[in-house]
PDB file of N, CA and C in Angstrom:
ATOM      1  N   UNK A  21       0.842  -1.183   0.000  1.00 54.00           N
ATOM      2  CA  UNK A  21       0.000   0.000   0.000  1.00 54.00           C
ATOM      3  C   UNK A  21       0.885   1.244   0.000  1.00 54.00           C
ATOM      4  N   UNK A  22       0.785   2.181  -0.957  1.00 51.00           N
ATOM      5  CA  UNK A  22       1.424   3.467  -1.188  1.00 51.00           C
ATOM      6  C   UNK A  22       1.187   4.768   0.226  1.00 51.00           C
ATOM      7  N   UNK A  23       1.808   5.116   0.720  1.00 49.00           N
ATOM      8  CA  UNK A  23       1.669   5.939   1.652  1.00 49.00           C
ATOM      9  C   UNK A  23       0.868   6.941   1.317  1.00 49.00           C
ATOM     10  N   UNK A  24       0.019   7.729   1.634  1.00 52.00           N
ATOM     11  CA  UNK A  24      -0.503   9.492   1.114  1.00 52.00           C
ATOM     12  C   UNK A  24       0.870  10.504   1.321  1.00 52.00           C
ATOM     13  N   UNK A  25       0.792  11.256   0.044  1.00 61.00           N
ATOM     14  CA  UNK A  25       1.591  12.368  -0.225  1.00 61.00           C
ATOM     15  C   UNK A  25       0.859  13.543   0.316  1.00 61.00           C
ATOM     16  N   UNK A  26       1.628  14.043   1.855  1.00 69.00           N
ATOM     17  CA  UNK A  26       1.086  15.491   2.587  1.00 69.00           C
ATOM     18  C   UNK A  26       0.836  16.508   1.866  1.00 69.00           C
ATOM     19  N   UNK A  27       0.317  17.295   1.253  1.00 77.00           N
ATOM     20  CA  UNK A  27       0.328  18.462   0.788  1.00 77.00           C
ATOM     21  C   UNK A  27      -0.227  19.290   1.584  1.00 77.00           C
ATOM     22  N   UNK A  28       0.454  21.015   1.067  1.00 80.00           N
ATOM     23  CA  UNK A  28       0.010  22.219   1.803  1.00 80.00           C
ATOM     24  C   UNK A  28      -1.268  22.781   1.531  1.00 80.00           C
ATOM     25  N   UNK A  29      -2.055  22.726   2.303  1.00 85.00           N
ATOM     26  CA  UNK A  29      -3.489  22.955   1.890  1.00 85.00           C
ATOM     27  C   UNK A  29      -3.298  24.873   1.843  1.00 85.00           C
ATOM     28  N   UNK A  30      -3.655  25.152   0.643  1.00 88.00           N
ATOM     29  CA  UNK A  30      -3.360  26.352   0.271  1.00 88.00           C
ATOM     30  C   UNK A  30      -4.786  27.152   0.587  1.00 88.00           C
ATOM     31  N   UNK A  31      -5.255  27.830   1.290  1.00 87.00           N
ATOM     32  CA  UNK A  31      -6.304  28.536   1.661  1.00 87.00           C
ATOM     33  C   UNK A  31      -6.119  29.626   2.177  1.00 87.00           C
ATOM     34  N   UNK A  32      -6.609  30.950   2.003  1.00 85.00           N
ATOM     35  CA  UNK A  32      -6.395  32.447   1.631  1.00 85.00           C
ATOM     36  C   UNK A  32      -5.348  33.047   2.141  1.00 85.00           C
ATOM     37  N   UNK A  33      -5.107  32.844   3.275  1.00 84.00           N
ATOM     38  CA  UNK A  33      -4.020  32.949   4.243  1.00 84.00           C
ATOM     39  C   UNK A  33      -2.754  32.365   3.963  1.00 84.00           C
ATOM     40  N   UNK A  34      -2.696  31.454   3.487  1.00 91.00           N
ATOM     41  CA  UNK A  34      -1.689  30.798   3.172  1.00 91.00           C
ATOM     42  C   UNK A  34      -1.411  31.357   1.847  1.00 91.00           C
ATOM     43  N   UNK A  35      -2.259  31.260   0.955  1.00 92.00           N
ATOM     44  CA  UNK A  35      -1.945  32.063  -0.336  1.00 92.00           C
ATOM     45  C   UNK A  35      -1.705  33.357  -0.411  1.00 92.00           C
ATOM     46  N   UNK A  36      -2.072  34.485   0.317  1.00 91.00           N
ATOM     47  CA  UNK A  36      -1.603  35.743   0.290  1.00 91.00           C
ATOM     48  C   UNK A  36      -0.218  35.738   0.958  1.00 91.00           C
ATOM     49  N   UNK A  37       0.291  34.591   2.321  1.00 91.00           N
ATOM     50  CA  UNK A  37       1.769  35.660   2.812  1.00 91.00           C
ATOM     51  C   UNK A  37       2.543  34.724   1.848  1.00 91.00           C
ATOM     52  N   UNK A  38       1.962  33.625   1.339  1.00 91.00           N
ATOM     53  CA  UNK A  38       3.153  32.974   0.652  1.00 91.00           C
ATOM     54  C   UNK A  38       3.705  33.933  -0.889  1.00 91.00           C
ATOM     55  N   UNK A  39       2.418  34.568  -1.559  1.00 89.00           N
ATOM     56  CA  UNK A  39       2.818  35.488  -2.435  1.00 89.00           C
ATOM     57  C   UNK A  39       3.752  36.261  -2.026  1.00 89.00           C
ATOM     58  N   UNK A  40       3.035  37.467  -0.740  1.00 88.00           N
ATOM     59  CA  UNK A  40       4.109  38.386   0.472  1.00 88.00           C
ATOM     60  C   UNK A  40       5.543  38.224   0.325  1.00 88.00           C
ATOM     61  N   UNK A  41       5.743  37.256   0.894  1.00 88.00           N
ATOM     62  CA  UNK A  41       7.361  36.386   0.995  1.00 88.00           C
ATOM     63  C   UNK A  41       7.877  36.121   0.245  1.00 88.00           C
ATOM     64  N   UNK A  42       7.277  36.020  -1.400  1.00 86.00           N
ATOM     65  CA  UNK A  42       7.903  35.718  -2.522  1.00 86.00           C
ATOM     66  C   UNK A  42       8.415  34.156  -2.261  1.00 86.00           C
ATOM     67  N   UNK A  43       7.506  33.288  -1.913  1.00 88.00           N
ATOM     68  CA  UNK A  43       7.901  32.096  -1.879  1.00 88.00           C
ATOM     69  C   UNK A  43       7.130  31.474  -2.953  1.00 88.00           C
ATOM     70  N   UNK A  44       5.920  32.091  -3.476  1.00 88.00           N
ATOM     71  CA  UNK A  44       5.146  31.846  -4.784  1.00 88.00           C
ATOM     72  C   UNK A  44       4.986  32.937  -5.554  1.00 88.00           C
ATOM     73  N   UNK A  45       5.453  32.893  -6.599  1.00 86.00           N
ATOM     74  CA  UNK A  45       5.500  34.368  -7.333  1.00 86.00           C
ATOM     75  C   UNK A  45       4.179  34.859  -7.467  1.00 86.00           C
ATOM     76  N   UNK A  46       4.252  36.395  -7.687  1.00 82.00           N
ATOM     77  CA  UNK A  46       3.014  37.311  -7.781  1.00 82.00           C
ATOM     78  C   UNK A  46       1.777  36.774  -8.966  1.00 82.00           C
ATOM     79  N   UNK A  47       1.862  35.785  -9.566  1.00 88.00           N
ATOM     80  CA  UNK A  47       0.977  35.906 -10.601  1.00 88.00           C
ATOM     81  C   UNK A  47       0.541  33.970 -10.514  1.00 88.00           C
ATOM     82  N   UNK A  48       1.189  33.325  -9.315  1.00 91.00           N
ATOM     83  CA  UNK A  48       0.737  32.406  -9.105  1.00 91.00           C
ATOM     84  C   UNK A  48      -0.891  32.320  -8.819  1.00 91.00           C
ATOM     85  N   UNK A  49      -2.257  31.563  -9.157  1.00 92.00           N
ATOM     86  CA  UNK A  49      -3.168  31.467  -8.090  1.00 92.00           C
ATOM     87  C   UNK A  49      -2.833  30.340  -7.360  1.00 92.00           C
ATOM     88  N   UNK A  50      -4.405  29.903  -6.491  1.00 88.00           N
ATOM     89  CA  UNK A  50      -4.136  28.994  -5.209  1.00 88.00           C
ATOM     90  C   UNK A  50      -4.050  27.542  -6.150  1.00 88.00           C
ATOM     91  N   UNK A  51      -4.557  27.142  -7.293  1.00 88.00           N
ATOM     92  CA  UNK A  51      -4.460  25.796  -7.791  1.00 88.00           C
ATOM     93  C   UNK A  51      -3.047  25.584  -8.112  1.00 88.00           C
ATOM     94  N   UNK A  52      -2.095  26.626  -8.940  1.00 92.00           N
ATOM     95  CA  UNK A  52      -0.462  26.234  -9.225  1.00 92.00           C
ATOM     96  C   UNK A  52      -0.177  26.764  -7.952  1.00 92.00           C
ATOM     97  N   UNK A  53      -0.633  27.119  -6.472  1.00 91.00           N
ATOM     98  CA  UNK A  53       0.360  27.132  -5.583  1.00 91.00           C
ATOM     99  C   UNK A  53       1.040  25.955  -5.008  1.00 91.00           C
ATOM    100  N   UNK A  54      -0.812  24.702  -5.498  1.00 88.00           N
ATOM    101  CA  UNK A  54      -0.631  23.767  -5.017  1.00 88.00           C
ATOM    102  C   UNK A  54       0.286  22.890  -5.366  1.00 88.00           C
ATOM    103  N   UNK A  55       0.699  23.032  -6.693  1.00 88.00           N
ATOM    104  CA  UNK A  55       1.665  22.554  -7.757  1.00 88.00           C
ATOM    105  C   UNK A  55       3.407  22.779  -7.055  1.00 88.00           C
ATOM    106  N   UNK A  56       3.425  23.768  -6.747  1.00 89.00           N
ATOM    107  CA  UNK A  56       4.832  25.102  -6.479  1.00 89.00           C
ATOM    108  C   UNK A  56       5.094  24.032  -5.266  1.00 89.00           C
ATOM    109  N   UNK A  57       4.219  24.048  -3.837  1.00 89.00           N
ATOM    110  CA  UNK A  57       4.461  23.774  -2.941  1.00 89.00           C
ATOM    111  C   UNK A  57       4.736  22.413  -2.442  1.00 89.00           C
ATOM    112  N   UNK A  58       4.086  21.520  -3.437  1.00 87.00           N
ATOM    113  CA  UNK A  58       4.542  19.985  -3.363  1.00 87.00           C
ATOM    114  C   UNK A  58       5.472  19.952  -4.247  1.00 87.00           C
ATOM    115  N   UNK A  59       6.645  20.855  -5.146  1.00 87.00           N
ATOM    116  CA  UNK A  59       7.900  20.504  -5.345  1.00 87.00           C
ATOM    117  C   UNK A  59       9.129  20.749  -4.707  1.00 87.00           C
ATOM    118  N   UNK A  60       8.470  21.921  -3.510  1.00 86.00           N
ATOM    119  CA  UNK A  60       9.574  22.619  -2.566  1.00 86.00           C
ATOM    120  C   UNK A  60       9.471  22.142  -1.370  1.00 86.00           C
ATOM    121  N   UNK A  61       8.251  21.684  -0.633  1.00 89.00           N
ATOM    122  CA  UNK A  61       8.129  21.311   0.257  1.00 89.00           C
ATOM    123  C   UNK A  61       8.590  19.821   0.976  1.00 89.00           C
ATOM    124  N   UNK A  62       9.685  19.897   1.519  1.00 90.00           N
ATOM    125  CA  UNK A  62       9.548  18.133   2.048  1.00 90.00           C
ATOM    126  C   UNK A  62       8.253  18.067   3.008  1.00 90.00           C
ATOM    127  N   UNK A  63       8.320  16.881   2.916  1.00 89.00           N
ATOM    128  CA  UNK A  63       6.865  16.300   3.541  1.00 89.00           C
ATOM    129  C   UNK A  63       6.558  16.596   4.899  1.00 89.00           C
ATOM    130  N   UNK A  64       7.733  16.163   5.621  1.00 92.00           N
ATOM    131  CA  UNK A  64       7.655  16.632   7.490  1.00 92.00           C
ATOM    132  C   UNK A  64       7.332  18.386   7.592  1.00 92.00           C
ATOM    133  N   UNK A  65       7.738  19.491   6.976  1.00 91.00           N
ATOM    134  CA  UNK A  65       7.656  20.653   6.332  1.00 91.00           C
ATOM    135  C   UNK A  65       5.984  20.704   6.511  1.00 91.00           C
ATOM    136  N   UNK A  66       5.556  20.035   5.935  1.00 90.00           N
ATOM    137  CA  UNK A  66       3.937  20.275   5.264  1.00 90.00           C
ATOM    138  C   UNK A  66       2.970  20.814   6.650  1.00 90.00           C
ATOM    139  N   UNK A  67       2.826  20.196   7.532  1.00 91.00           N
ATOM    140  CA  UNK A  67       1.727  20.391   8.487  1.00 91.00           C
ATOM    141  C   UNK A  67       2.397  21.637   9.357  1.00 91.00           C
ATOM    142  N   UNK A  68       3.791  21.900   9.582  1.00 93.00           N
ATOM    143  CA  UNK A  68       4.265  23.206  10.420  1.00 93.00           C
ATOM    144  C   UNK A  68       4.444  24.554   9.170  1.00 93.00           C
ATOM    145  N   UNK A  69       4.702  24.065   8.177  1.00 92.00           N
ATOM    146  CA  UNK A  69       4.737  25.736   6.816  1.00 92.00           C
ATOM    147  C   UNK A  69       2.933  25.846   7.172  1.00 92.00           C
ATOM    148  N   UNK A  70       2.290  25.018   6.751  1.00 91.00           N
ATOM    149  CA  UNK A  70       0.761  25.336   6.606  1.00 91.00           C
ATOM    150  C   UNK A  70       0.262  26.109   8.189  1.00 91.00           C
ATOM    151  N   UNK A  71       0.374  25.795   8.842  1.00 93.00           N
ATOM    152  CA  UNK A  71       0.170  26.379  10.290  1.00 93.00           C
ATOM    153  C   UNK A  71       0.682  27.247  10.692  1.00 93.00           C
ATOM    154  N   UNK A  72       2.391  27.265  10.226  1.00 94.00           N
ATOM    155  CA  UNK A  72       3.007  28.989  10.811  1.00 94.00           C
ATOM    156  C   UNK A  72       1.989  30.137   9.612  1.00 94.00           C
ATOM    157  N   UNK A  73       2.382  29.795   8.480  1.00 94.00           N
ATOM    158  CA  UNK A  73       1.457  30.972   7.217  1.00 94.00           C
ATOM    159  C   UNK A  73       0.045  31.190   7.819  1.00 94.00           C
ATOM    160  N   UNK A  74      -0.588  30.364   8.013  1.00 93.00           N
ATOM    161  CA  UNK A  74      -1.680  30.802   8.752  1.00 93.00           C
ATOM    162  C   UNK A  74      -2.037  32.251   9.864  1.00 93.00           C
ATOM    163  N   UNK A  75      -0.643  31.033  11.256  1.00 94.00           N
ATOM    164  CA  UNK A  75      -0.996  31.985  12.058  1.00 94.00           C
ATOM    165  C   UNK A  75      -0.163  33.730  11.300  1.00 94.00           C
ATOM    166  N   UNK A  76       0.646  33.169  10.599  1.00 94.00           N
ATOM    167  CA  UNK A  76       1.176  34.839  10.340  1.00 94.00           C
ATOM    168  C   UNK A  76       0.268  35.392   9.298  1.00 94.00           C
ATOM    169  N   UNK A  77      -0.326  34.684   8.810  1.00 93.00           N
ATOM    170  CA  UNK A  77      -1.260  35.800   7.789  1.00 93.00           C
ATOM    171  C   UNK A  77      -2.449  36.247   8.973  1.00 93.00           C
ATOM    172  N   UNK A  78      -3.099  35.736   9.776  1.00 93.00           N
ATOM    173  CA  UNK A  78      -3.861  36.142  10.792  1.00 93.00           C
ATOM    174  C   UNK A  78      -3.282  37.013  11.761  1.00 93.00           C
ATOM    175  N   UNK A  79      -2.156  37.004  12.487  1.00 94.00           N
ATOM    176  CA  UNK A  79      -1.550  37.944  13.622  1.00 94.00           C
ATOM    177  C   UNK A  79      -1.021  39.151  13.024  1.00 94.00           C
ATOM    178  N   UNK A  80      -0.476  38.901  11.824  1.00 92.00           N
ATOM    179  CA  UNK A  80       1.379  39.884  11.654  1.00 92.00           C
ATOM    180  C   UNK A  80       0.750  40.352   9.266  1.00 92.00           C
ATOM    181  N   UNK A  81       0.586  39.515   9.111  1.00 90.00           N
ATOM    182  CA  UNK A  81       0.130  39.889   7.568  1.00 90.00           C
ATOM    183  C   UNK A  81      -1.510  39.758   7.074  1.00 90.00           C
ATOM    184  N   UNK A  82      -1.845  41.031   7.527  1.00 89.00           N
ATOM    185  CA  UNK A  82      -3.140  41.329   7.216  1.00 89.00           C
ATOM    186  C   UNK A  82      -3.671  41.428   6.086  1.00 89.00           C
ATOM    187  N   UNK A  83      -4.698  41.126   5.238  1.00 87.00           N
ATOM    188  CA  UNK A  83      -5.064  40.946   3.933  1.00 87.00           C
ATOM    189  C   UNK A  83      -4.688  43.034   3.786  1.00 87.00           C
ATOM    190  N   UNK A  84      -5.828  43.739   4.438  1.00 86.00           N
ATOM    191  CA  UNK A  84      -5.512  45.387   4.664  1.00 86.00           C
ATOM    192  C   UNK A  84      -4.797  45.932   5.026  1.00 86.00           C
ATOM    193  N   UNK A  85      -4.063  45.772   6.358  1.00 86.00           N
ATOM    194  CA  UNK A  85      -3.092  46.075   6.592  1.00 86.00           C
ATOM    195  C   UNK A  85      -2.242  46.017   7.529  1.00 86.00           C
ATOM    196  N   UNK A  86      -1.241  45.020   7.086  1.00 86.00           N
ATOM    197  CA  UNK A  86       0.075  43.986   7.327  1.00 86.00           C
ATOM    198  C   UNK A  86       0.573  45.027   8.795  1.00 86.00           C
ATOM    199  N   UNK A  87       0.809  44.190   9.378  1.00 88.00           N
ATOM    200  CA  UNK A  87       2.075  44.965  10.412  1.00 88.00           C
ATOM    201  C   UNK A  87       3.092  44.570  10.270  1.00 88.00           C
ATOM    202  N   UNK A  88       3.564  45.370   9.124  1.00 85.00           N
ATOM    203  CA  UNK A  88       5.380  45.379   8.731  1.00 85.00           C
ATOM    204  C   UNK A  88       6.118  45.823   9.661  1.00 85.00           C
ATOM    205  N   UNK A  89       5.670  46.488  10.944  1.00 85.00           N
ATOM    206  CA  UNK A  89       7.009  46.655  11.398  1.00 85.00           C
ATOM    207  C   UNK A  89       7.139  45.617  12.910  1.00 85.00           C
ATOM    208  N   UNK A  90       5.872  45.120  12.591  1.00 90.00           N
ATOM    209  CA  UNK A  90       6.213  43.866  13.594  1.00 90.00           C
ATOM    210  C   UNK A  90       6.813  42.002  13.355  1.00 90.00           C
ATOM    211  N   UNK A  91       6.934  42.830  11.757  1.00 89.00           N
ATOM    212  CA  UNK A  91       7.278  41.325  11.314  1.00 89.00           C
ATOM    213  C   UNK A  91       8.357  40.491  11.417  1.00 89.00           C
ATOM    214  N   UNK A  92       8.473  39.647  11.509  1.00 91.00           N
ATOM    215  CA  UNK A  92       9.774  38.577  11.611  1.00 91.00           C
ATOM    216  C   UNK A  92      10.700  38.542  10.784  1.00 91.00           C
ATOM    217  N   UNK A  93       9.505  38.159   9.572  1.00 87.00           N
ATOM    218  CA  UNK A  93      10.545  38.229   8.248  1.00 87.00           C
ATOM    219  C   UNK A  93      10.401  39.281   7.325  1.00 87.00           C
ATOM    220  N   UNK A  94      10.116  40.821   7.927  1.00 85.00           N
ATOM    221  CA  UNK A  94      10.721  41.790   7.107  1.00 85.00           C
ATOM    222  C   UNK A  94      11.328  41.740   6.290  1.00 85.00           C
ATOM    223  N   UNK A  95      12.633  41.800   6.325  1.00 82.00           N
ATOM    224  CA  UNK A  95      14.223  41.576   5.578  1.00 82.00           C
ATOM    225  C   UNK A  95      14.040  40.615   4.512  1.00 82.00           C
ATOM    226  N   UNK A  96      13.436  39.341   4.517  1.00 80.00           N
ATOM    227  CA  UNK A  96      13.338  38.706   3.583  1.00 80.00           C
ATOM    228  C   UNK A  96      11.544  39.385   2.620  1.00 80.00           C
ATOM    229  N   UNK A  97      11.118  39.861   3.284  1.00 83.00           N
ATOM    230  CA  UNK A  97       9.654  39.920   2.959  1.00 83.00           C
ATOM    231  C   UNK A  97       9.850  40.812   1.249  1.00 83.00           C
ATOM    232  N   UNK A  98       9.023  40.059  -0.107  1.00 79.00           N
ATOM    233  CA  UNK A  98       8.959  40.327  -0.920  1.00 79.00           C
ATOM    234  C   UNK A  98       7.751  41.962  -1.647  1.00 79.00           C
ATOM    235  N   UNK A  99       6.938  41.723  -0.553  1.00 77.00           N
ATOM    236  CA  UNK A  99       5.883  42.548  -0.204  1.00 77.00           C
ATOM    237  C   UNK A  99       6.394  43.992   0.279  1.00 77.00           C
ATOM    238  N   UNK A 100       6.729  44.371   1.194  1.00 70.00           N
ATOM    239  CA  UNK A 100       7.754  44.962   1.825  1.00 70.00           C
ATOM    240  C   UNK A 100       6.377  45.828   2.189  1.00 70.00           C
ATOM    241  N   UNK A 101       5.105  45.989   2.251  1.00 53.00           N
ATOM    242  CA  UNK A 101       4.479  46.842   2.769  1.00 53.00           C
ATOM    243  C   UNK A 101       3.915  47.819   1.286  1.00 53.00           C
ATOM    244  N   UNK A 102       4.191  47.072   0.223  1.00 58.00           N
ATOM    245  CA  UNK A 102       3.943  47.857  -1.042  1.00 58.00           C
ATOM    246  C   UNK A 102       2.728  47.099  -1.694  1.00 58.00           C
ATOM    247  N   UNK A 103       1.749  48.301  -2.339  1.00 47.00           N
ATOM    248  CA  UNK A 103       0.814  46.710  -3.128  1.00 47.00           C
ATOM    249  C   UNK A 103       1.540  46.511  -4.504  1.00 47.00           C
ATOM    250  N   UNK A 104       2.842  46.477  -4.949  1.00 50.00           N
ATOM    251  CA  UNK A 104       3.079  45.797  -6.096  1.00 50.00           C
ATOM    252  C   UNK A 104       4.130  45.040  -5.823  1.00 50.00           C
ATOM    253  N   UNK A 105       3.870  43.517  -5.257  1.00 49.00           N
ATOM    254  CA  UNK A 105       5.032  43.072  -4.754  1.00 49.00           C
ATOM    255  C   UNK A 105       6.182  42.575  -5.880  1.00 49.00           C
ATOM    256  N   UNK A 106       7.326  42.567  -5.324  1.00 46.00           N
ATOM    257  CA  UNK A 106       8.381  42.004  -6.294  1.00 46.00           C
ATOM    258  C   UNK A 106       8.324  40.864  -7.075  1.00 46.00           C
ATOM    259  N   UNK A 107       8.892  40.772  -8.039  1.00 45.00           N
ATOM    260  CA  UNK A 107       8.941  39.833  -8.268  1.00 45.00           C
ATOM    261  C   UNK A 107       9.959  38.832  -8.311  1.00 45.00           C
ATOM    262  N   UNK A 108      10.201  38.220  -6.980  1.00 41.00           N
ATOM    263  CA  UNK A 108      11.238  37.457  -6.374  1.00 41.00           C
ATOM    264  C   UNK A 108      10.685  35.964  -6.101  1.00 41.00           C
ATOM    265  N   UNK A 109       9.402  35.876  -6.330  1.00 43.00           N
ATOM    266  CA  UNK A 109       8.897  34.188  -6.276  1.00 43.00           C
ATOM    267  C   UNK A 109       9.434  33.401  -7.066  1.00 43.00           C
ATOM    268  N   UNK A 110       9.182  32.191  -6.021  1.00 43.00           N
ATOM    269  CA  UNK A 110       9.590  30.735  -7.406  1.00 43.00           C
ATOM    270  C   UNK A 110       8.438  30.787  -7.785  1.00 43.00           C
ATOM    271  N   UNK A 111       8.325  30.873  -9.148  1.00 39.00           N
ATOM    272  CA  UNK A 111       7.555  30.553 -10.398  1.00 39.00           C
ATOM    273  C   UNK A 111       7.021  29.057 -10.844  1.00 39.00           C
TER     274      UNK A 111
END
């Protein structure tokens, strides 16, 4: 019997800071995120990325408006507090 392959369940939160972060490029939607994230993601990865993006799109990256200056990953952040984010995603 084949094991199940974990994937990141991509849902709004998860899809907006992962754009943010430039960990999915700006012009990705949520169906090729799902694509993006089961080639980058190792498997143990899957259930703690899906749960931190969460809580940080809920606490710290607001759909309106983000608290950039409370963020963690500022410095890396692709978004930077601008609405035209970079384009620094994997594609």
């Amino acid at each position: 019997m084949k094991t199940p392959q974990l994937e990141v369940c991509v849902d709004t939160h998860v899809w907006r800071v992962s754009k943010r972060l430039g960990l999915i490029g700006p012009k990705v939607n949520a169906d090729q995120a799902h694509v993006v994230f089961a080639k980058i993601t190792p498997p143990d990865w899957v259930y703690g990325l899906h749960v931190g993006l969460i809580r940080h799109g809920r606490q710290i990256c607001h759909a309106q408006r983000p608290k950039c200056g409370e963020c963690p990953l500022y410095a890396q952040c692709a978004y930077v507090g601008s609405v035209n984010p970079q384009e620094t995603g994997i594609s």
